[in-house]
């Protein structure tokens, strides 16, 4: 008895200790929860502090950059004024001299005094002696003209040449203009042409320059093409661009073949092929429109030439550019409140179009693709296409051969599980037979999955008979047998309903599938017909391209049809 009491007392003590421990653990958990909450708050506060500190640092950096930019801009402007301050005055004076020469209202003495003063005050600037050349040439001072010309060419041969060529054209001095044009062409590198050259080409093409410039241009053009085609790289590059141009010209409505688009697994390839075949007609219209223009572009080209002349006169000189660029960058930093990255991004975007250089073949391709983007017109576009005609034809042949080679031999269909392929839709009878067989087999397999409830019938039947025997055909036995019969009847009925439902569902799917199949076959027939019809237009386009000859362009401003005829 005493042992039981001791045992009971020990257990009570253990239970009490466990209960106390449980309470302590609960309190520890509560404390831990509080610590986790404090940790989360601390983490949030630290994150907010980090973000605030980052904002402060960024703001401080921008503020310091803004202050530095303002200081630097002032210093740089002061340096510009000291080193090149008179260049701006020379540029303003040059604009005034050109306007005065145009109107003829400035006297020879004024021109002489003004330009000689410029020469003294801007000892390294090419424009100063160029203005002396112009002034002394106007007053027929041959000795001064020659001396000033030598000095101007020594300072900047290319700018002096372009300047005098444009001035002579403006003044209608054709012989002098032609001599400067010959020198201008000697400066050109067909591997690295300035973007301004396309405007000079445009001016010659539209007859803005004297007729003798046509043959000079074509002689140089033929020489450049011969140089650039010594290796396949240049031509291959242009062919690739033209091939890509052809590939993007076709189009196809998304509702043209809706069933094939939904049920043909290789529709993307089928669409690509017919789209590219459809490009020939659009391309034929495109190329014919280039050569059917009757617009006179010579006036617009003259304006562009004068803009080049104005830029030559008013743009900063090469010596100034580093300082001017720094001034502009600091100005943008101030404009962007110290954001140096945003300022540099704007600075990069401000690169002048004439600073970009391309090879002659690429210049032709650019003009042929989008003349407005390159600063040319349809007349130069026609010239560019004429010169580029050999590799345009080759690119078209490559483009046509590629999509013909890539055309899908079959249209692959999956219609509600029925997989088939048809080459051109002419096998409709065979396709419908395959379709019928597929659904017959499918129905048979689905019906096989519906097993007749024989086991249920046997089991319930045996139980019903057993109940009748056990209860000696009394009322309880009869009721049990009736319940068993009801279960058997329900099982057979459910089986028949499932079978009927399966047959109805599959028959409905089969009917819809058959309609879709017939629609896909009809669309396949139409697809093949359209592809054949559109593909045949490749020869029409090829004839158009082959008929293009270098003299097949014109401008109403002047007859330029013989510009590229062999000399």
Coordinates of C-alpha atoms in Angstrom, one line a residue, residues 36 44 46 67 71 109 135 139 166 248 258 275 286 323 362 378 386 406 410 441 462 474 498 513 520 526 542:
X36 CA 11.0 38.7 -33.5
X44 CA 12.4 47.8 -41.4
X46 CA 17.5 49.9 -41.0
X67 CA 28.0 73.1 -58.4
X71 CA 32.0 76.4 -61.9
X109 CA 36.9 98.3 -100.2
X135 CA 36.7 89.0 -101.4
X139 CA 37.5 92.3 -106.9
X166 CA 29.4 75.6 -102.9
X248 CA 9.6 42.1 -94.6
X258 CA -8.6 30.7 -90.0
X275 CA 3.7 35.9 -97.0
X286 CA 7.5 49.8 -105.0
X323 CA 36.1 72.8 -75.3
X362 CA 26.0 51.3 -97.8
X378 CA 13.3 59.9 -105.0
X386 CA 20.0 51.8 -110.7
X406 CA 11.6 26.1 -97.4
X410 CA 2.5 18.9 -96.5
X441 CA -11.7 2.8 -83.9
X462 CA -26.5 -14.8 -55.5
X474 CA -41.2 -15.0 -46.5
X498 CA -23.1 5.5 -70.4
X513 CA -14.2 17.1 -86.7
X520 CA -9.0 22.6 -93.7
X526 CA -6.9 27.8 -101.7
X542 CA 12.6 40.0 -111.8

